[in-house]
Backbone atoms as SQL, in Angstrom:
CREATE TABLE atoms (id INTEGER PRIMARY KEY, chain TEXT, resi INTEGER, resn TEXT, atom TEXT, x REAL, y REAL, z REAL);
INSERT INTO atoms VALUES
  (1, 'A', 1, 'UNK', 'N', 0.534, -4.566, -16.985),
  (2, 'A', 1, 'UNK', 'CA', 0.353, -3.778, -18.184),
  (3, 'A', 1, 'UNK', 'C', 1.282, -2.572, -18.094),
  (4, 'A', 2, 'UNK', 'N', 1.887, -2.232, -19.204),
  (5, 'A', 2, 'UNK', 'CA', 2.741, -1.043, -19.276),
  (6, 'A', 2, 'UNK', 'C', 2.087, -0.071, -20.237),
  (7, 'A', 3, 'UNK', 'N', 1.904, 1.178, -19.790),
  (8, 'A', 3, 'UNK', 'CA', 1.249, 2.171, -20.626),
  (9, 'A', 3, 'UNK', 'C', 1.698, 3.571, -20.235),
  (10, 'A', 4, 'UNK', 'N', 1.419, 4.520, -21.115),
  (11, 'A', 4, 'UNK', 'CA', 1.640, 5.930, -20.792),
  (12, 'A', 4, 'UNK', 'C', 0.330, 6.496, -20.283),
  (13, 'A', 5, 'UNK', 'N', 0.407, 7.312, -19.251),
  (14, 'A', 5, 'UNK', 'CA', -0.786, 7.913, -18.665),
  (15, 'A', 5, 'UNK', 'C', -0.521, 9.385, -18.406),
  (16, 'A', 6, 'UNK', 'N', -1.570, 10.195, -18.502),
  (17, 'A', 6, 'UNK', 'CA', -1.466, 11.627, -18.214),
  (18, 'A', 6, 'UNK', 'C', -2.050, 11.864, -16.826),
  (19, 'A', 7, 'UNK', 'N', -1.298, 12.579, -15.998),
  (20, 'A', 7, 'UNK', 'CA', -1.752, 12.915, -14.646),
  (21, 'A', 7, 'UNK', 'C', -2.703, 14.103, -14.756),
  (22, 'A', 8, 'UNK', 'N', -3.960, 13.919, -14.349),
  (23, 'A', 8, 'UNK', 'CA', -4.951, 14.996, -14.420),
  (24, 'A', 8, 'UNK', 'C', -5.372, 15.475, -13.033),
  (25, 'A', 9, 'UNK', 'N', -4.898, 14.792, -12.000),
  (26, 'A', 9, 'UNK', 'CA', -5.206, 15.212, -10.631),
  (27, 'A', 9, 'UNK', 'C', -4.330, 14.469, -9.644),
  (28, 'A', 10, 'UNK', 'N', -3.984, 15.142, -8.545),
  (29, 'A', 10, 'UNK', 'CA', -3.185, 14.531, -7.482),
  (30, 'A', 10, 'UNK', 'C', -3.860, 14.858, -6.163),
  (31, 'A', 11, 'UNK', 'N', -4.187, 13.821, -5.408),
  (32, 'A', 11, 'UNK', 'CA', -4.832, 14.010, -4.115),
  (33, 'A', 11, 'UNK', 'C', -3.828, 14.280, -3.012),
  (34, 'A', 12, 'UNK', 'N', -4.343, 14.431, -1.813),
  (35, 'A', 12, 'UNK', 'CA', -3.519, 14.690, -0.639),
  (36, 'A', 12, 'UNK', 'C', -2.901, 13.390, -0.143),
  (37, 'A', 13, 'UNK', 'N', -1.614, 13.425, 0.216),
  (38, 'A', 13, 'UNK', 'CA', -0.929, 12.236, 0.741),
  (39, 'A', 13, 'UNK', 'C', -1.606, 11.784, 2.025),
  (40, 'A', 14, 'UNK', 'N', -1.777, 10.465, 2.152),
  (41, 'A', 14, 'UNK', 'CA', -2.421, 9.891, 3.333),
  (42, 'A', 14, 'UNK', 'C', -1.497, 8.838, 3.929),
  (43, 'A', 15, 'UNK', 'N', -1.293, 8.915, 5.234),
  (44, 'A', 15, 'UNK', 'CA', -0.456, 7.921, 5.906),
  (45, 'A', 15, 'UNK', 'C', -0.984, 7.694, 7.308),
  (46, 'A', 16, 'UNK', 'N', -0.677, 6.535, 7.837),
  (47, 'A', 16, 'UNK', 'CA', -1.116, 6.206, 9.183),
  (48, 'A', 16, 'UNK', 'C', -1.158, 4.707, 9.388),
  (49, 'A', 17, 'UNK', 'N', -1.998, 4.290, 10.340),
  (50, 'A', 17, 'UNK', 'CA', -2.170, 2.884, 10.669),
  (51, 'A', 17, 'UNK', 'C', -3.662, 2.589, 10.620),
  (52, 'A', 18, 'UNK', 'N', -4.030, 1.517, 9.907),
  (53, 'A', 18, 'UNK', 'CA', -5.441, 1.162, 9.766),
  (54, 'A', 18, 'UNK', 'C', -5.982, 0.557, 11.068),
  (55, 'A', 19, 'UNK', 'N', -7.292, 0.374, 11.123),
  (56, 'A', 19, 'UNK', 'CA', -7.926, -0.247, 12.291),
  (57, 'A', 19, 'UNK', 'C', -7.417, -1.664, 12.510),
  (58, 'A', 20, 'UNK', 'N', -6.958, -2.300, 11.436),
  (59, 'A', 20, 'UNK', 'CA', -6.417, -3.657, 11.536),
  (60, 'A', 20, 'UNK', 'C', -4.925, -3.668, 11.884),
  (61, 'A', 21, 'UNK', 'N', -4.345, -2.481, 12.112),
  (62, 'A', 21, 'UNK', 'CA', -2.951, -2.382, 12.511),
  (63, 'A', 21, 'UNK', 'C', -1.957, -2.395, 11.359),
  (64, 'A', 22, 'UNK', 'N', -2.432, -2.155, 10.133),
  (65, 'A', 22, 'UNK', 'CA', -1.541, -2.129, 8.964),
  (66, 'A', 22, 'UNK', 'C', -1.137, -0.699, 8.640),
  (67, 'A', 23, 'UNK', 'N', 0.159, -0.512, 8.388),
  (68, 'A', 23, 'UNK', 'CA', 0.664, 0.811, 8.004),
  (69, 'A', 23, 'UNK', 'C', 0.288, 1.105, 6.563),
  (70, 'A', 24, 'UNK', 'N', -0.022, 2.377, 6.288),
  (71, 'A', 24, 'UNK', 'CA', -0.268, 2.796, 4.913),
  (72, 'A', 24, 'UNK', 'C', 0.336, 4.175, 4.704),
  (73, 'A', 25, 'UNK', 'N', 0.757, 4.428, 3.454),
  (74, 'A', 25, 'UNK', 'CA', 1.351, 5.703, 3.063),
  (75, 'A', 25, 'UNK', 'C', 1.236, 5.794, 1.545),
  (76, 'A', 26, 'UNK', 'N', 0.270, 6.588, 1.051),
  (77, 'A', 26, 'UNK', 'CA', 0.019, 6.659, -0.381),
  (78, 'A', 26, 'UNK', 'C', -0.500, 8.034, -0.769),
  (79, 'A', 27, 'UNK', 'N', -0.456, 8.296, -2.064),
  (80, 'A', 27, 'UNK', 'CA', -1.005, 9.515, -2.654),
  (81, 'A', 27, 'UNK', 'C', -1.939, 9.108, -3.787),
  (82, 'A', 28, 'UNK', 'N', -3.203, 9.563, -3.779),
  (83, 'A', 28, 'UNK', 'CA', -4.108, 9.237, -4.882),
  (84, 'A', 28, 'UNK', 'C', -3.763, 10.039, -6.150),
  (85, 'A', 29, 'UNK', 'N', -3.691, 9.342, -7.278),
  (86, 'A', 29, 'UNK', 'CA', -3.435, 9.959, -8.572),
  (87, 'A', 29, 'UNK', 'C', -4.628, 9.706, -9.479),
  (88, 'A', 30, 'UNK', 'N', -5.078, 10.733, -10.187),
  (89, 'A', 30, 'UNK', 'CA', -6.140, 10.611, -11.179),
  (90, 'A', 30, 'UNK', 'C', -5.464, 10.645, -12.541),
  (91, 'A', 31, 'UNK', 'N', -5.707, 9.624, -13.339),
  (92, 'A', 31, 'UNK', 'CA', -4.994, 9.443, -14.599),
  (93, 'A', 31, 'UNK', 'C', -5.967, 9.196, -15.749),
  (94, 'A', 32, 'UNK', 'N', -5.532, 9.583, -16.944),
  (95, 'A', 32, 'UNK', 'CA', -6.211, 9.129, -18.158),
  (96, 'A', 32, 'UNK', 'C', -5.157, 8.394, -18.982),
  (97, 'A', 33, 'UNK', 'N', -5.617, 7.341, -19.668),
  (98, 'A', 33, 'UNK', 'CA', -4.688, 6.483, -20.396),
  (99, 'A', 33, 'UNK', 'C', -5.422, 5.825, -21.559),
  (100, 'A', 34, 'UNK', 'N', -4.683, 5.449, -22.621),
  (101, 'A', 34, 'UNK', 'CA', -5.330, 4.762, -23.736),
  (102, 'A', 34, 'UNK', 'C', -5.712, 3.343, -23.311),
  (103, 'A', 35, 'UNK', 'N', -6.872, 2.893, -23.755),
  (104, 'A', 35, 'UNK', 'CA', -7.339, 1.551, -23.418),
  (105, 'A', 35, 'UNK', 'C', -7.972, 0.932, -24.651),
  (106, 'A', 36, 'UNK', 'N', -7.656, -0.326, -24.892),
  (107, 'A', 36, 'UNK', 'CA', -8.222, -1.001, -26.066),
  (108, 'A', 36, 'UNK', 'C', -9.729, -1.193, -25.933),
  (109, 'A', 37, 'UNK', 'N', -10.265, -1.132, -24.723),
  (110, 'A', 37, 'UNK', 'CA', -11.691, -1.318, -24.484),
  (111, 'A', 37, 'UNK', 'C', -12.488, -0.010, -24.530),
  (112, 'A', 38, 'UNK', 'N', -11.797, 1.107, -24.768),
  (113, 'A', 38, 'UNK', 'CA', -12.449, 2.415, -24.720),
  (114, 'A', 38, 'UNK', 'C', -12.082, 3.220, -25.957),
  (115, 'A', 39, 'UNK', 'N', -13.065, 3.878, -26.539),
  (116, 'A', 39, 'UNK', 'CA', -12.779, 4.799, -27.630),
  (117, 'A', 39, 'UNK', 'C', -12.297, 6.092, -26.993),
  (118, 'A', 40, 'UNK', 'N', -11.111, 6.540, -27.340),
  (119, 'A', 40, 'UNK', 'CA', -10.525, 7.712, -26.689),
  (120, 'A', 40, 'UNK', 'C', -9.648, 7.263, -25.530),
  (121, 'A', 41, 'UNK', 'N', -9.924, 7.781, -24.345),
  (122, 'A', 41, 'UNK', 'CA', -9.120, 7.474, -23.173),
  (123, 'A', 41, 'UNK', 'C', -9.995, 6.934, -22.048),
  (124, 'A', 42, 'UNK', 'N', -9.390, 6.110, -21.198),
  (125, 'A', 42, 'UNK', 'CA', -10.045, 5.631, -19.990),
  (126, 'A', 42, 'UNK', 'C', -9.505, 6.452, -18.821),
  (127, 'A', 43, 'UNK', 'N', -10.269, 6.537, -17.749),
  (128, 'A', 43, 'UNK', 'CA', -9.855, 7.294, -16.565),
  (129, 'A', 43, 'UNK', 'C', -9.789, 6.361, -15.365),
  (130, 'A', 44, 'UNK', 'N', -8.853, 6.642, -14.460),
  (131, 'A', 44, 'UNK', 'CA', -8.727, 5.833, -13.252),
  (132, 'A', 44, 'UNK', 'C', -8.174, 6.692, -12.131),
  (133, 'A', 45, 'UNK', 'N', -8.533, 6.330, -10.927),
  (134, 'A', 45, 'UNK', 'CA', -7.914, 6.903, -9.730),
  (135, 'A', 45, 'UNK', 'C', -7.172, 5.759, -9.056),
  (136, 'A', 46, 'UNK', 'N', -5.872, 5.923, -8.872),
  (137, 'A', 46, 'UNK', 'CA', -5.058, 4.876, -8.271),
  (138, 'A', 46, 'UNK', 'C', -4.262, 5.453, -7.111),
  (139, 'A', 47, 'UNK', 'N', -4.195, 4.708, -6.026),
  (140, 'A', 47, 'UNK', 'CA', -3.379, 5.098, -4.888),
  (141, 'A', 47, 'UNK', 'C', -1.950, 4.635, -5.153),
  (142, 'A', 48, 'UNK', 'N', -1.011, 5.581, -5.199),
  (143, 'A', 48, 'UNK', 'CA', 0.383, 5.268, -5.482),
  (144, 'A', 48, 'UNK', 'C', 1.142, 5.228, -4.161),
  (145, 'A', 49, 'UNK', 'N', 1.747, 4.076, -3.876),
  (146, 'A', 49, 'UNK', 'CA', 2.498, 3.895, -2.642),
  (147, 'A', 49, 'UNK', 'C', 3.668, 4.872, -2.585),
  (148, 'A', 50, 'UNK', 'N', 3.947, 5.383, -1.410),
  (149, 'A', 50, 'UNK', 'CA', 5.000, 6.382, -1.254),
  (150, 'A', 50, 'UNK', 'C', 6.374, 5.827, -1.624),
  (151, 'A', 51, 'UNK', 'N', 6.601, 4.541, -1.461),
  (152, 'A', 51, 'UNK', 'CA', 7.896, 3.958, -1.832),
  (153, 'A', 51, 'UNK', 'C', 8.160, 4.107, -3.330),
  (154, 'A', 52, 'UNK', 'N', 7.110, 4.099, -4.146),
  (155, 'A', 52, 'UNK', 'CA', 7.257, 4.316, -5.593),
  (156, 'A', 52, 'UNK', 'C', 7.601, 5.777, -5.861),
  (157, 'A', 53, 'UNK', 'N', 6.930, 6.692, -5.164),
  (158, 'A', 53, 'UNK', 'CA', 7.150, 8.127, -5.389),
  (159, 'A', 53, 'UNK', 'C', 8.492, 8.601, -4.853),
  (160, 'A', 54, 'UNK', 'N', 9.028, 7.935, -3.820),
  (161, 'A', 54, 'UNK', 'CA', 10.333, 8.326, -3.268),
  (162, 'A', 54, 'UNK', 'C', 11.468, 8.100, -4.266),
  (163, 'A', 55, 'UNK', 'N', 11.269, 7.170, -5.210),
  (164, 'A', 55, 'UNK', 'CA', 12.331, 6.801, -6.143),
  (165, 'A', 55, 'UNK', 'C', 12.402, 7.692, -7.379),
  (166, 'A', 56, 'UNK', 'N', 11.421, 8.589, -7.557),
  (167, 'A', 56, 'UNK', 'CA', 11.361, 9.425, -8.762),
  (168, 'A', 56, 'UNK', 'C', 11.025, 10.860, -8.379),
  (169, 'A', 57, 'UNK', 'N', 11.273, 11.821, -9.284),
  (170, 'A', 57, 'UNK', 'CA', 10.760, 13.175, -9.026),
  (171, 'A', 57, 'UNK', 'C', 9.227, 13.140, -9.016),
  (172, 'A', 58, 'UNK', 'N', 8.626, 13.872, -8.111),
  (173, 'A', 58, 'UNK', 'CA', 7.163, 13.857, -7.972),
  (174, 'A', 58, 'UNK', 'C', 6.509, 14.342, -9.260),
  (175, 'A', 59, 'UNK', 'N', 5.640, 13.510, -9.884),
  (176, 'A', 59, 'UNK', 'CA', 4.924, 13.961, -11.078),
  (177, 'A', 59, 'UNK', 'C', 4.010, 15.143, -10.756),
  (178, 'A', 60, 'UNK', 'N', 3.764, 15.963, -11.763),
  (179, 'A', 60, 'UNK', 'CA', 2.890, 17.123, -11.622),
  (180, 'A', 60, 'UNK', 'C', 1.686, 16.953, -12.542),
  (181, 'A', 61, 'UNK', 'N', 0.673, 17.761, -12.321),
  (182, 'A', 61, 'UNK', 'CA', -0.507, 17.719, -13.177),
  (183, 'A', 61, 'UNK', 'C', -0.097, 18.042, -14.609),
  (184, 'A', 62, 'UNK', 'N', -0.667, 17.327, -15.549),
  (185, 'A', 62, 'UNK', 'CA', -0.406, 17.389, -16.987),
  (186, 'A', 62, 'UNK', 'C', 0.875, 16.671, -17.415),
  (187, 'A', 63, 'UNK', 'N', 1.621, 16.071, -16.483),
  (188, 'A', 63, 'UNK', 'CA', 2.784, 15.263, -16.859),
  (189, 'A', 63, 'UNK', 'C', 2.307, 13.955, -17.476),
  (190, 'A', 64, 'UNK', 'N', 3.050, 13.477, -18.464),
  (191, 'A', 64, 'UNK', 'CA', 2.815, 12.143, -18.994),
  (192, 'A', 64, 'UNK', 'C', 3.846, 11.236, -18.372),
  (193, 'A', 65, 'UNK', 'N', 3.388, 10.153, -17.761),
  (194, 'A', 65, 'UNK', 'CA', 4.280, 9.214, -17.100),
  (195, 'A', 65, 'UNK', 'C', 4.074, 7.828, -17.685),
  (196, 'A', 66, 'UNK', 'N', 5.128, 7.036, -17.669),
  (197, 'A', 66, 'UNK', 'CA', 5.012, 5.650, -18.090),
  (198, 'A', 66, 'UNK', 'C', 4.845, 4.813, -16.830),
  (199, 'A', 67, 'UNK', 'N', 3.807, 4.007, -16.791),
  (200, 'A', 67, 'UNK', 'CA', 3.486, 3.254, -15.586),
  (201, 'A', 67, 'UNK', 'C', 3.414, 1.755, -15.871),
  (202, 'A', 68, 'UNK', 'N', 3.651, 0.990, -14.819),
  (203, 'A', 68, 'UNK', 'CA', 3.349, -0.431, -14.792),
  (204, 'A', 68, 'UNK', 'C', 2.162, -0.571, -13.864),
  (205, 'A', 69, 'UNK', 'N', 1.121, -1.267, -14.307),
  (206, 'A', 69, 'UNK', 'CA', -0.066, -1.385, -13.465),
  (207, 'A', 69, 'UNK', 'C', -0.774, -2.707, -13.728),
  (208, 'A', 70, 'UNK', 'N', -1.674, -3.040, -12.820),
  (209, 'A', 70, 'UNK', 'CA', -2.574, -4.164, -13.035),
  (210, 'A', 70, 'UNK', 'C', -3.928, -3.779, -12.464),
  (211, 'A', 71, 'UNK', 'N', -4.937, -4.530, -12.845),
  (212, 'A', 71, 'UNK', 'CA', -6.296, -4.260, -12.385),
  (213, 'A', 71, 'UNK', 'C', -6.773, -5.430, -11.531),
  (214, 'A', 72, 'UNK', 'N', -7.419, -5.101, -10.429),
  (215, 'A', 72, 'UNK', 'CA', -7.994, -6.107, -9.540),
  (216, 'A', 72, 'UNK', 'C', -9.370, -5.624, -9.124),
  (217, 'A', 73, 'UNK', 'N', -10.387, -6.421, -9.388),
  (218, 'A', 73, 'UNK', 'CA', -11.775, -6.045, -9.083),
  (219, 'A', 73, 'UNK', 'C', -12.140, -4.679, -9.670),
  (220, 'A', 74, 'UNK', 'N', -11.648, -4.391, -10.872),
  (221, 'A', 74, 'UNK', 'CA', -11.983, -3.155, -11.557),
  (222, 'A', 74, 'UNK', 'C', -11.203, -1.933, -11.117),
  (223, 'A', 75, 'UNK', 'N', -10.273, -2.095, -10.178),
  (224, 'A', 75, 'UNK', 'CA', -9.468, -0.953, -9.700),
  (225, 'A', 75, 'UNK', 'C', -8.039, -1.079, -10.188),
  (226, 'A', 76, 'UNK', 'N', -7.474, 0.066, -10.585),
  (227, 'A', 76, 'UNK', 'CA', -6.077, 0.085, -11.040),
  (228, 'A', 76, 'UNK', 'C', -5.150, 0.113, -9.841),
  (229, 'A', 77, 'UNK', 'N', -4.100, -0.706, -9.922),
  (230, 'A', 77, 'UNK', 'CA', -3.022, -0.683, -8.942),
  (231, 'A', 77, 'UNK', 'C', -1.749, -0.352, -9.691),
  (232, 'A', 78, 'UNK', 'N', -1.036, 0.686, -9.253),
  (233, 'A', 78, 'UNK', 'CA', 0.202, 1.111, -9.892),
  (234, 'A', 78, 'UNK', 'C', 1.340, 0.330, -9.244),
  (235, 'A', 79, 'UNK', 'N', 2.083, -0.410, -10.065),
  (236, 'A', 79, 'UNK', 'CA', 3.213, -1.210, -9.577),
  (237, 'A', 79, 'UNK', 'C', 4.535, -0.466, -9.720),
  (238, 'A', 80, 'UNK', 'N', 4.579, 0.542, -10.591),
  (239, 'A', 80, 'UNK', 'CA', 5.810, 1.302, -10.778),
  (240, 'A', 80, 'UNK', 'C', 5.605, 2.447, -11.750),
  (241, 'A', 81, 'UNK', 'N', 6.442, 3.467, -11.606),
  (242, 'A', 81, 'UNK', 'CA', 6.442, 4.622, -12.504),
  (243, 'A', 81, 'UNK', 'C', 7.864, 4.805, -13.003),
  (244, 'A', 82, 'UNK', 'N', 8.003, 4.894, -14.317),
  (245, 'A', 82, 'UNK', 'CA', 9.339, 5.106, -14.899),
  (246, 'A', 82, 'UNK', 'C', 9.644, 6.573, -15.011);
């Protein structure tokens, strides 16, 4: 899905190695976005991989960004930010 979203919160960057030995490096983003299933706006918290953020200027609170995302088990996954 491609949509515009407003950044309403940015969490602390988290990186390391999980108990299963997998590397992780992400920043949690809190977003609001238009949704056909919601009157007004829907809200989501999505972990944005650092490789996506390295390719663009870091978004700030109240910025509107265009995102590519998908949902899995009710959670938003950000695939890219334009």
